[in-house]
mmCIF file of C-alpha atoms and ligand atoms in Angstrom:
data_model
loop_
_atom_site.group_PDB
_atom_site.id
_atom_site.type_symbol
_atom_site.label_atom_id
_atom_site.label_comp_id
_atom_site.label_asym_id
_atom_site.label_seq_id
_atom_site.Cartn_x
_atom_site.Cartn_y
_atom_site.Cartn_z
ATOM 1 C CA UNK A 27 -2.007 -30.835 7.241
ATOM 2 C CA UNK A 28 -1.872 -32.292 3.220
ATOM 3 C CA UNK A 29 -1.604 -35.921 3.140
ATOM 4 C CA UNK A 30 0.686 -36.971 0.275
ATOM 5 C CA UNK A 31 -1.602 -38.453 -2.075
ATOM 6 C CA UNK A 32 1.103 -40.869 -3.524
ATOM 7 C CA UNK A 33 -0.908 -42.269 -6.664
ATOM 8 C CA UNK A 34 -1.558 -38.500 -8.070
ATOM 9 C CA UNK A 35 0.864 -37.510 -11.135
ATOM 10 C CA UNK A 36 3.806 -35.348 -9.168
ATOM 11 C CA UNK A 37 2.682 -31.217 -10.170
ATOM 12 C CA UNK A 38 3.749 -28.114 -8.278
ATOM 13 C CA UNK A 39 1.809 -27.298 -5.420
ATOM 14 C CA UNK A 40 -0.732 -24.721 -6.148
ATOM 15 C CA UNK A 41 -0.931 -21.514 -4.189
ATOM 16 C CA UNK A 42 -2.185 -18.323 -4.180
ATOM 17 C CA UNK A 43 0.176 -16.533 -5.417
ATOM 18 C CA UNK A 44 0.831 -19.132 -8.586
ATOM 19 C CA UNK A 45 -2.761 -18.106 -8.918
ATOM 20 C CA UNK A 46 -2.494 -14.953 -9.397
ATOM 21 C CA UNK A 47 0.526 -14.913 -11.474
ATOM 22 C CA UNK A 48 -2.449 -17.291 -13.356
ATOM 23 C CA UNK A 49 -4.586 -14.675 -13.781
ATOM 24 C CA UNK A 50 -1.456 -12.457 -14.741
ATOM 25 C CA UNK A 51 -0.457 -14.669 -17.650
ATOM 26 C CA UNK A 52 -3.583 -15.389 -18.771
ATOM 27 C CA UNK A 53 -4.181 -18.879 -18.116
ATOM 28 C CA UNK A 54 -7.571 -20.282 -17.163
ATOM 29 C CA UNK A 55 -7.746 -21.504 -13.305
ATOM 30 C CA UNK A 56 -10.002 -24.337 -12.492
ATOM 31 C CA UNK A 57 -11.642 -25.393 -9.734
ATOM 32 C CA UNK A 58 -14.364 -27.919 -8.461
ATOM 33 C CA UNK A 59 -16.284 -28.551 -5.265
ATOM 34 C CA UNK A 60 -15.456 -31.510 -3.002
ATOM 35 C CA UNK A 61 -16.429 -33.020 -0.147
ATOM 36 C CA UNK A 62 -14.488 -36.135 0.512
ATOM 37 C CA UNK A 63 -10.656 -37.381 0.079
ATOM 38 C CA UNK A 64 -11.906 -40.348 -2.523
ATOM 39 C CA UNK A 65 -13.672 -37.174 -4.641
ATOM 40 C CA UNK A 66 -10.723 -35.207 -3.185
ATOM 41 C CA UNK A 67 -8.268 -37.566 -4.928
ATOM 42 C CA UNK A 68 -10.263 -37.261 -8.396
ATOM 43 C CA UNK A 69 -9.828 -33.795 -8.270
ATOM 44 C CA UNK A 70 -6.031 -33.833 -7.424
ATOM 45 C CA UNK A 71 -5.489 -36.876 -9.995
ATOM 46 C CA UNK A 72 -7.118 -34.533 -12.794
ATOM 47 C CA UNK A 73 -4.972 -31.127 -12.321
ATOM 48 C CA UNK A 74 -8.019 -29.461 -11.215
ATOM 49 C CA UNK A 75 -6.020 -26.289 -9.629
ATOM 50 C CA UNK A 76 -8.346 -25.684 -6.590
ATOM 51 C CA UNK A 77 -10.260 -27.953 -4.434
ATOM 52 C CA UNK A 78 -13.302 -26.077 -2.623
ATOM 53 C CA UNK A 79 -15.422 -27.311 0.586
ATOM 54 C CA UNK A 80 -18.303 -25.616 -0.303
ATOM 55 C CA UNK A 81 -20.770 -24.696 1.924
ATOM 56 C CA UNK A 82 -23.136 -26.364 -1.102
ATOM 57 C CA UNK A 83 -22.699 -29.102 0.927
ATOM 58 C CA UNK A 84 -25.419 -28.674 2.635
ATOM 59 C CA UNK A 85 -27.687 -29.210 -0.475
ATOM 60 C CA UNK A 86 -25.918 -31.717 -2.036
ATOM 61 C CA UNK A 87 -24.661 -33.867 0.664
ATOM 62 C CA UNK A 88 -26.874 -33.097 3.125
ATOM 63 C CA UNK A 89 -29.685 -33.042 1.459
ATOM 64 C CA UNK A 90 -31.331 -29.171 2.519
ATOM 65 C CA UNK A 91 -33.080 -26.596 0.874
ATOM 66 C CA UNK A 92 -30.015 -24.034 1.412
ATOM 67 C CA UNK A 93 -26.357 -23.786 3.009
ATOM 68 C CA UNK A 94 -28.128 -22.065 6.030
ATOM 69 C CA UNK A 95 -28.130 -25.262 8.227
ATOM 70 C CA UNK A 96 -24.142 -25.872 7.348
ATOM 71 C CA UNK A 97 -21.943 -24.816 10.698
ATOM 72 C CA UNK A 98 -18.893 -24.301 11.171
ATOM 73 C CA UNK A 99 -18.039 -28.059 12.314
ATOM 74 C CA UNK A 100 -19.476 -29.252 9.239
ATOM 75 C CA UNK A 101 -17.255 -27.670 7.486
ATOM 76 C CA UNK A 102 -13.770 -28.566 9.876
ATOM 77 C CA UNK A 103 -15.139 -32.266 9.652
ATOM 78 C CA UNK A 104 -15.514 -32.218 5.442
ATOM 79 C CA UNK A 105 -12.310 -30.335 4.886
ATOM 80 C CA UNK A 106 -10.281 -32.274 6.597
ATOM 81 C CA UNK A 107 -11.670 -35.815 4.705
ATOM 82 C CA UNK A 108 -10.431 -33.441 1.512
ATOM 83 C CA UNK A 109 -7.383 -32.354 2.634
ATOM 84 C CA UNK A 110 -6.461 -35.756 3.041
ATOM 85 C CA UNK A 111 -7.143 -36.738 -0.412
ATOM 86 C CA UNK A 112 -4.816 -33.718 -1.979
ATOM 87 C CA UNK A 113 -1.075 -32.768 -2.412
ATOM 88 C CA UNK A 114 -0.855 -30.536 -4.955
ATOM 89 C CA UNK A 115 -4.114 -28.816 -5.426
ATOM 90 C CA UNK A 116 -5.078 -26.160 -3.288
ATOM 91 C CA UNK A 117 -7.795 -26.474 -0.845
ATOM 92 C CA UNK A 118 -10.149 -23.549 -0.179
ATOM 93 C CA UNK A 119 -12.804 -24.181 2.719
ATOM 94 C CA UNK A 120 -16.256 -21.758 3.254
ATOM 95 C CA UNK A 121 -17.344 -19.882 6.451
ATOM 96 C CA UNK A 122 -20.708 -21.243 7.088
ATOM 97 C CA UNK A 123 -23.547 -19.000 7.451
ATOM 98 C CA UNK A 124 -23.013 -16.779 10.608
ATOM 99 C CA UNK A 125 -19.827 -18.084 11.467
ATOM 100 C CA UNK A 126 -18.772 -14.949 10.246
ATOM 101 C CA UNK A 127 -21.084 -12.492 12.621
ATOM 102 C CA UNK A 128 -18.540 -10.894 13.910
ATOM 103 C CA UNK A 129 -14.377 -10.649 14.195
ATOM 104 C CA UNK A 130 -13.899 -13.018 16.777
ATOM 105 C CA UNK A 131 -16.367 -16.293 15.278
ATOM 106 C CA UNK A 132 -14.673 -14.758 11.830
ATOM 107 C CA UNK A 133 -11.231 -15.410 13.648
ATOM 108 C CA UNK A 134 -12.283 -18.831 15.145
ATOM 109 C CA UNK A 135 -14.042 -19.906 11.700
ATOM 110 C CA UNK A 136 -10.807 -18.992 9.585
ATOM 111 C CA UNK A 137 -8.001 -20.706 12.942
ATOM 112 C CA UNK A 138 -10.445 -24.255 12.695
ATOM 113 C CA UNK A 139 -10.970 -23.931 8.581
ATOM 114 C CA UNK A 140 -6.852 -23.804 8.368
ATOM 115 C CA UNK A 141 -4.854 -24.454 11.602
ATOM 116 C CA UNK A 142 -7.380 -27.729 12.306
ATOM 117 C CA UNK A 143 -8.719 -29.213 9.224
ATOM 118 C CA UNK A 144 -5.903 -28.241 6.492
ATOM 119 C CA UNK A 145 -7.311 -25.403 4.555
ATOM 120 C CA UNK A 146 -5.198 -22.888 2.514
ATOM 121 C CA UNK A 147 -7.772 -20.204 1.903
ATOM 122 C CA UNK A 148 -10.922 -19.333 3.142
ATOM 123 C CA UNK A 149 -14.132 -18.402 1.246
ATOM 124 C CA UNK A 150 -16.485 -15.609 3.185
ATOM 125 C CA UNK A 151 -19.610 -14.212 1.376
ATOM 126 C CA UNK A 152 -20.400 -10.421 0.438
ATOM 127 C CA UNK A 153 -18.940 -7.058 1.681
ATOM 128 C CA UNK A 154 -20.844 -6.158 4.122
ATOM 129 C CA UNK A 155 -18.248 -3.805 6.630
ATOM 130 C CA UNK A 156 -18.086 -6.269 9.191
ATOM 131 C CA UNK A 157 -17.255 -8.659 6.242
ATOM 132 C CA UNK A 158 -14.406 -6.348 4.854
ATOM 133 C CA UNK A 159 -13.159 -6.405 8.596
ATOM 134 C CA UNK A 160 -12.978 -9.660 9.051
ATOM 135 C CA UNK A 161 -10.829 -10.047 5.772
ATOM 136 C CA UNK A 162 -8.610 -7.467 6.747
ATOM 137 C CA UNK A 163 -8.235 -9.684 10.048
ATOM 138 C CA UNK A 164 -7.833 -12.689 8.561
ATOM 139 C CA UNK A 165 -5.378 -11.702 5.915
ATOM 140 C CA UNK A 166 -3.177 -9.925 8.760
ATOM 141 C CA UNK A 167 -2.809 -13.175 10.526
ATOM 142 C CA UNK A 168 -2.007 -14.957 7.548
ATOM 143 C CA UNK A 169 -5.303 -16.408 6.322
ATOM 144 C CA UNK A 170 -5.626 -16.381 2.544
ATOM 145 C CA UNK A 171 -9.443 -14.894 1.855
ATOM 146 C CA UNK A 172 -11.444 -15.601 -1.224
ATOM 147 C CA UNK A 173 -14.135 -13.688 -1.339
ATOM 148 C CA UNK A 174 -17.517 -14.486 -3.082
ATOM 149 C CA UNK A 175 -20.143 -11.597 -4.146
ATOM 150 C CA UNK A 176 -23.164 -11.686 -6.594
ATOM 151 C CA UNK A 177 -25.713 -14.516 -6.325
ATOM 152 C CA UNK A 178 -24.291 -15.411 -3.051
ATOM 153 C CA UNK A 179 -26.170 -18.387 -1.668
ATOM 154 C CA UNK A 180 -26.561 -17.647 2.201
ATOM 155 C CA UNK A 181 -28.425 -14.576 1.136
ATOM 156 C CA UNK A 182 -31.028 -16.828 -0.656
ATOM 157 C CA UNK A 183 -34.028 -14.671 1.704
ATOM 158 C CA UNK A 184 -32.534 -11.777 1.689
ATOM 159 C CA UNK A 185 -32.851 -12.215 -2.484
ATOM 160 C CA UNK A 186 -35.934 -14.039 -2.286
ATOM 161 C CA UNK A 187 -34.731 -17.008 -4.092
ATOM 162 C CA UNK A 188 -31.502 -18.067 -5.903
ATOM 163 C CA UNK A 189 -31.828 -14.859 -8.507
ATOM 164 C CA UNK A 190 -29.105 -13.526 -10.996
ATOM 165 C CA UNK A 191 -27.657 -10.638 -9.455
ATOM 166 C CA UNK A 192 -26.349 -7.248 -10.923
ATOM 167 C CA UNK A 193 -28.923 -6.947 -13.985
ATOM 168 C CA UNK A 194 -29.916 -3.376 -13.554
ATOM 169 C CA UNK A 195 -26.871 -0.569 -13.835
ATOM 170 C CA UNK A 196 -26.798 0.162 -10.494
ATOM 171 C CA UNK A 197 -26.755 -3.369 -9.568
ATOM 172 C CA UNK A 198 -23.984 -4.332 -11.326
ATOM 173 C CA UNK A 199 -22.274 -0.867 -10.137
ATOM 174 C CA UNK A 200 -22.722 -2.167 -7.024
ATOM 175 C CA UNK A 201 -21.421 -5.478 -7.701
ATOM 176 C CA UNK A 202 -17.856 -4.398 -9.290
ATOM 177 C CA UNK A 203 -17.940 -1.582 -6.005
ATOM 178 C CA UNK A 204 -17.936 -4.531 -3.930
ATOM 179 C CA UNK A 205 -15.466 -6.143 -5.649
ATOM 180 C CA UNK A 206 -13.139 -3.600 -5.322
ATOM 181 C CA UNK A 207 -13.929 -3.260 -1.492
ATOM 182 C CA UNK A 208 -13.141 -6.883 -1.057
ATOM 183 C CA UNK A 209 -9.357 -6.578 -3.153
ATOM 184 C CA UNK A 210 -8.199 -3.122 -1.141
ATOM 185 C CA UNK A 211 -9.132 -5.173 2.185
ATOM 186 C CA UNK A 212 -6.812 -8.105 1.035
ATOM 187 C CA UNK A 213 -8.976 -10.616 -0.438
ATOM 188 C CA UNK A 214 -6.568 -12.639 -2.629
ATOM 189 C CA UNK A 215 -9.421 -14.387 -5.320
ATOM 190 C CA UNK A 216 -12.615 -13.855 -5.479
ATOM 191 C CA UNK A 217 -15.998 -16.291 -6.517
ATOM 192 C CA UNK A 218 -18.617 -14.410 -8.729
ATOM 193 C CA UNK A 219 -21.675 -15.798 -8.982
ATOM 194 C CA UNK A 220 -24.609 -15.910 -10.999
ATOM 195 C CA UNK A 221 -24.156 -12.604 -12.664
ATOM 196 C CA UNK A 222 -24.656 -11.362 -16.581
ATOM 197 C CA UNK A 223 -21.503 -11.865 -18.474
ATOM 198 C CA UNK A 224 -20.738 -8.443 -19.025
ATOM 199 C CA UNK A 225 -20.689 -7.882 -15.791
ATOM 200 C CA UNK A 226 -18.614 -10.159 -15.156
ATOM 201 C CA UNK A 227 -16.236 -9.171 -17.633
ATOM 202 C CA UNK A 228 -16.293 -5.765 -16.042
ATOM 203 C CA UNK A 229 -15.097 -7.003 -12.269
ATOM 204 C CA UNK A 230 -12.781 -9.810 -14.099
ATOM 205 C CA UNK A 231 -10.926 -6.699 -15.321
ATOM 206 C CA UNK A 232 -11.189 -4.596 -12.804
ATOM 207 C CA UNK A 233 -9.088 -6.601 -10.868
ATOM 208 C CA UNK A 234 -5.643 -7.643 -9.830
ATOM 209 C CA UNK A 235 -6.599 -10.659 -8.122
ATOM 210 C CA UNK A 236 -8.367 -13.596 -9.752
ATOM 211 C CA UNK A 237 -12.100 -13.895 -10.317
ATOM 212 C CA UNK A 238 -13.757 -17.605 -10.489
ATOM 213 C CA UNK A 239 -16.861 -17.960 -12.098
ATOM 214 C CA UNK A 240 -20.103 -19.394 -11.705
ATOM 215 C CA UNK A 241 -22.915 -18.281 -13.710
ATOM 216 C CA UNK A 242 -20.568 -15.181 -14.512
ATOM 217 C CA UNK A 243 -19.710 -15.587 -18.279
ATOM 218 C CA UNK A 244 -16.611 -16.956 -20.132
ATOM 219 C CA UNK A 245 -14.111 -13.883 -19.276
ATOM 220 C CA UNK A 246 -13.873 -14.691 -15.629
ATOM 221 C CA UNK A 247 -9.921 -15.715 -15.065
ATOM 222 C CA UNK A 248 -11.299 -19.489 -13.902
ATOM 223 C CA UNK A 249 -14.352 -21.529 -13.195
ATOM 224 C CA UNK A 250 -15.905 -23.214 -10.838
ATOM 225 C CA UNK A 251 -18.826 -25.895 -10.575
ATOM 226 C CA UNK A 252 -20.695 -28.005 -8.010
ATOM 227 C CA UNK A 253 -19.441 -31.554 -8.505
ATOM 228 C CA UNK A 254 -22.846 -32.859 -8.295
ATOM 229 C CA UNK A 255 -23.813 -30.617 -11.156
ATOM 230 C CA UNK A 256 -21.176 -31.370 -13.658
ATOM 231 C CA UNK A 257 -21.418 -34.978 -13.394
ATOM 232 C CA UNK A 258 -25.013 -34.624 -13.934
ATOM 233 C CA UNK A 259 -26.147 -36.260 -10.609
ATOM 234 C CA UNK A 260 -28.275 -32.815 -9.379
ATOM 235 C CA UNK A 261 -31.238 -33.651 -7.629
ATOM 236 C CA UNK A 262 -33.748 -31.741 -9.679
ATOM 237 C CA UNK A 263 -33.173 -29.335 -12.174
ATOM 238 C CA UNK A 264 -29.542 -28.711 -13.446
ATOM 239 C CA UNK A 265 -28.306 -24.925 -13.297
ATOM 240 C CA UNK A 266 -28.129 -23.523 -16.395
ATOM 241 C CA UNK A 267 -24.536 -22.571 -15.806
ATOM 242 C CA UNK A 268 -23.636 -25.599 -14.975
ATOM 243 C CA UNK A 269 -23.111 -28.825 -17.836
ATOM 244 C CA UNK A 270 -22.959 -32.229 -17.555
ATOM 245 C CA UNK A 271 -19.379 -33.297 -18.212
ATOM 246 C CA UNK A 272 -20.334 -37.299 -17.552
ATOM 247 C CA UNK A 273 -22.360 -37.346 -20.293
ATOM 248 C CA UNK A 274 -20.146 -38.950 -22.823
ATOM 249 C CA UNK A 275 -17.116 -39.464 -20.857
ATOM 250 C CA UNK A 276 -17.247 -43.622 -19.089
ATOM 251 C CA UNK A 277 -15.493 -42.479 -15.555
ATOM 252 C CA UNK A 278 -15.644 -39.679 -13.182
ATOM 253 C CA UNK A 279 -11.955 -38.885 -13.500
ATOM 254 C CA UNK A 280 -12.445 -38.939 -17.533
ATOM 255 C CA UNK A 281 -15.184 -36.215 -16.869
ATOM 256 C CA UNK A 282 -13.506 -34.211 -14.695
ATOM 257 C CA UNK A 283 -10.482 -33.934 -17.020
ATOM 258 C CA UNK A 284 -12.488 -32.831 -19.921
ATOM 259 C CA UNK A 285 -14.158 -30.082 -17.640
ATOM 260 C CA UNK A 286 -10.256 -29.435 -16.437
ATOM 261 C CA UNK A 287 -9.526 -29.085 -20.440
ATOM 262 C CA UNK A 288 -12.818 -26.934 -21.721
ATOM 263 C CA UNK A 289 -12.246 -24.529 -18.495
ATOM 264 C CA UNK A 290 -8.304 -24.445 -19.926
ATOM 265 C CA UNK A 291 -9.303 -24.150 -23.656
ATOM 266 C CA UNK A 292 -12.575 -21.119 -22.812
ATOM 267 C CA UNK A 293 -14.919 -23.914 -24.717
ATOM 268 C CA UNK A 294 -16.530 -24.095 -21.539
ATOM 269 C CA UNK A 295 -18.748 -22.053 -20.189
ATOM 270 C CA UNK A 296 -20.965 -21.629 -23.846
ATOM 271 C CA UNK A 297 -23.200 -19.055 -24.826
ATOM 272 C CA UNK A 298 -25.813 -21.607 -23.258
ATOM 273 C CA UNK A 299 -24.287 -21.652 -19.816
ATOM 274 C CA UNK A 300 -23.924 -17.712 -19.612
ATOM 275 C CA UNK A 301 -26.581 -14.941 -18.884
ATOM 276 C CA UNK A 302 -27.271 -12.107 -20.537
HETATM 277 O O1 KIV B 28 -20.657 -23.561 -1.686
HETATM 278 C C1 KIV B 28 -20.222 -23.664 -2.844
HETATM 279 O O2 KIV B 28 -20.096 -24.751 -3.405
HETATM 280 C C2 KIV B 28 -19.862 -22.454 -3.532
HETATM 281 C C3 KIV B 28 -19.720 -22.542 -5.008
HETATM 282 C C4 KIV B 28 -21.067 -22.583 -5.615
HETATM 283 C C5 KIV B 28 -18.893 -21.440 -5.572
HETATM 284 O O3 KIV B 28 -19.748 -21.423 -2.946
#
């Protein structure tokens, strides 16, 4: 359940349809990761539009190599704290790595994610057919789906390291193929991630539903970033997609309103941030 967050300007709740009539009318969604109702409530006090419990947490928070080690009760446990910290904005929640093996942990990931700990939507990786399945079954019984495809993380072996994806033809053929898969079996947004720009361009108009960036180029219909990243506080090396919005800015919530503003005006994501 949403908490009122009483000191967060009054604005319209966010859903998914509102963001897709977004995407319709051509205005710029944004969205951040989160992992607690105090960064919760920067996020909501900002107008970011969506909130997401990224699976990232277990790099950032946690402190791992990868999101492999994140389950699914990591996830219940750090949605809720954000839920609690957000009224308007609306809160998307990842299936952890394997939680999605087949229909019936698929079914029990997306019941916890939403019926337990307050999510709206739930993110699920690739389009694998068991993957399209379990969207299908979620969507049927309610459950919002976003889906993510390109660079997506819990594939980091199966990649052999955190690579751009879709750089050859028939990569990025399969890519927008995907993405197509993922919208006729009821996905309502989808992340892309880490992908050349004009791919990204391709799937962003490809489809009805809104596509989120990451590494994907400025013609995505929104952005998102790690929180860590964009106030500059990565351990190690800073993705190139990513920029730090704290530099500059003297508060969190003056940071996250200029990445709010740069997402809303295109000036963010550069030339710099974007692959070719
Ligand atoms: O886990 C996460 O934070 C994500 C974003 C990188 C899109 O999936």
């Amino acid at each position: 359940m949403y908490v009122q967050n009483a000191d967060a300007p009054a604005r319209k709740p966010v859903t998914v349809p509102r963001l897709q009539a977004m995407k319709a009318d051509g205005k710029r969604i944004t969205m951040l990761t989160a992992y607690d109702a105090s960064m919760a409530w920067q996020l909501e006090s900002a107008g970011v539009d969506v909130a997401l419990v990224g699976d990232s947490l277990g790099m950032v928070m946690q402190g791992h190599a990868s999101t492999l080690p994140v389950t699914l009760d990591h996830m219940v446990y750090h949605t809720a704290m954000v839920a609690r910290g957000l009224s308007a904005t609306l809160l998307v929640a990842d299936v952890p790595f394997m939680a999605d093996r087949d229909l019936v942990h698929a079914l029990e990931a997306g019941a916890r994610l939403v019926g337990e700990a307050g999510a709206a939507m739930v993110k699920i990786e690739g389009a694998a057919p068991h993957i399209l399945e379990a969207i299908e079954a979620l969507v049927a019984r309610a459950i919002p789906v976003c889906a993510h495809l390109g660079l997506t993380p819990q594939s980091v072996h199966k990649f052999g390291g955190f690579r751009i994806q879709g750089r050859e033809q028939d990569a990025a053929d399969r890519v927008l193929a995907e993405a197509k898969a993922v919208q006729v079996a009821g996905a309502g947004m989808l992340v892309l991630e880490g992908v050349p720009t004009a791919l990204g361009e391709r799937v962003t108009r490809a489809l009805s539903i809104p596509v989120i960036g990451i590494g994907a180029g400025p013609h995505c219909d929104g952005q998102v970033l790690v929180i860590q990243d964009m106030l500059g506080i990565t351990r190690g090396k800073r993705p190139k997609f990513s920029k730090d919005f704290l530099a500059g800015h003297d508060s969190v919530a003056a940071a996250i309103r200029a990445y709010v503003a740069d997402v809303r005006s295109g000036a963010f994501p550069a030339p710099e941030h974007c692959f070719d």
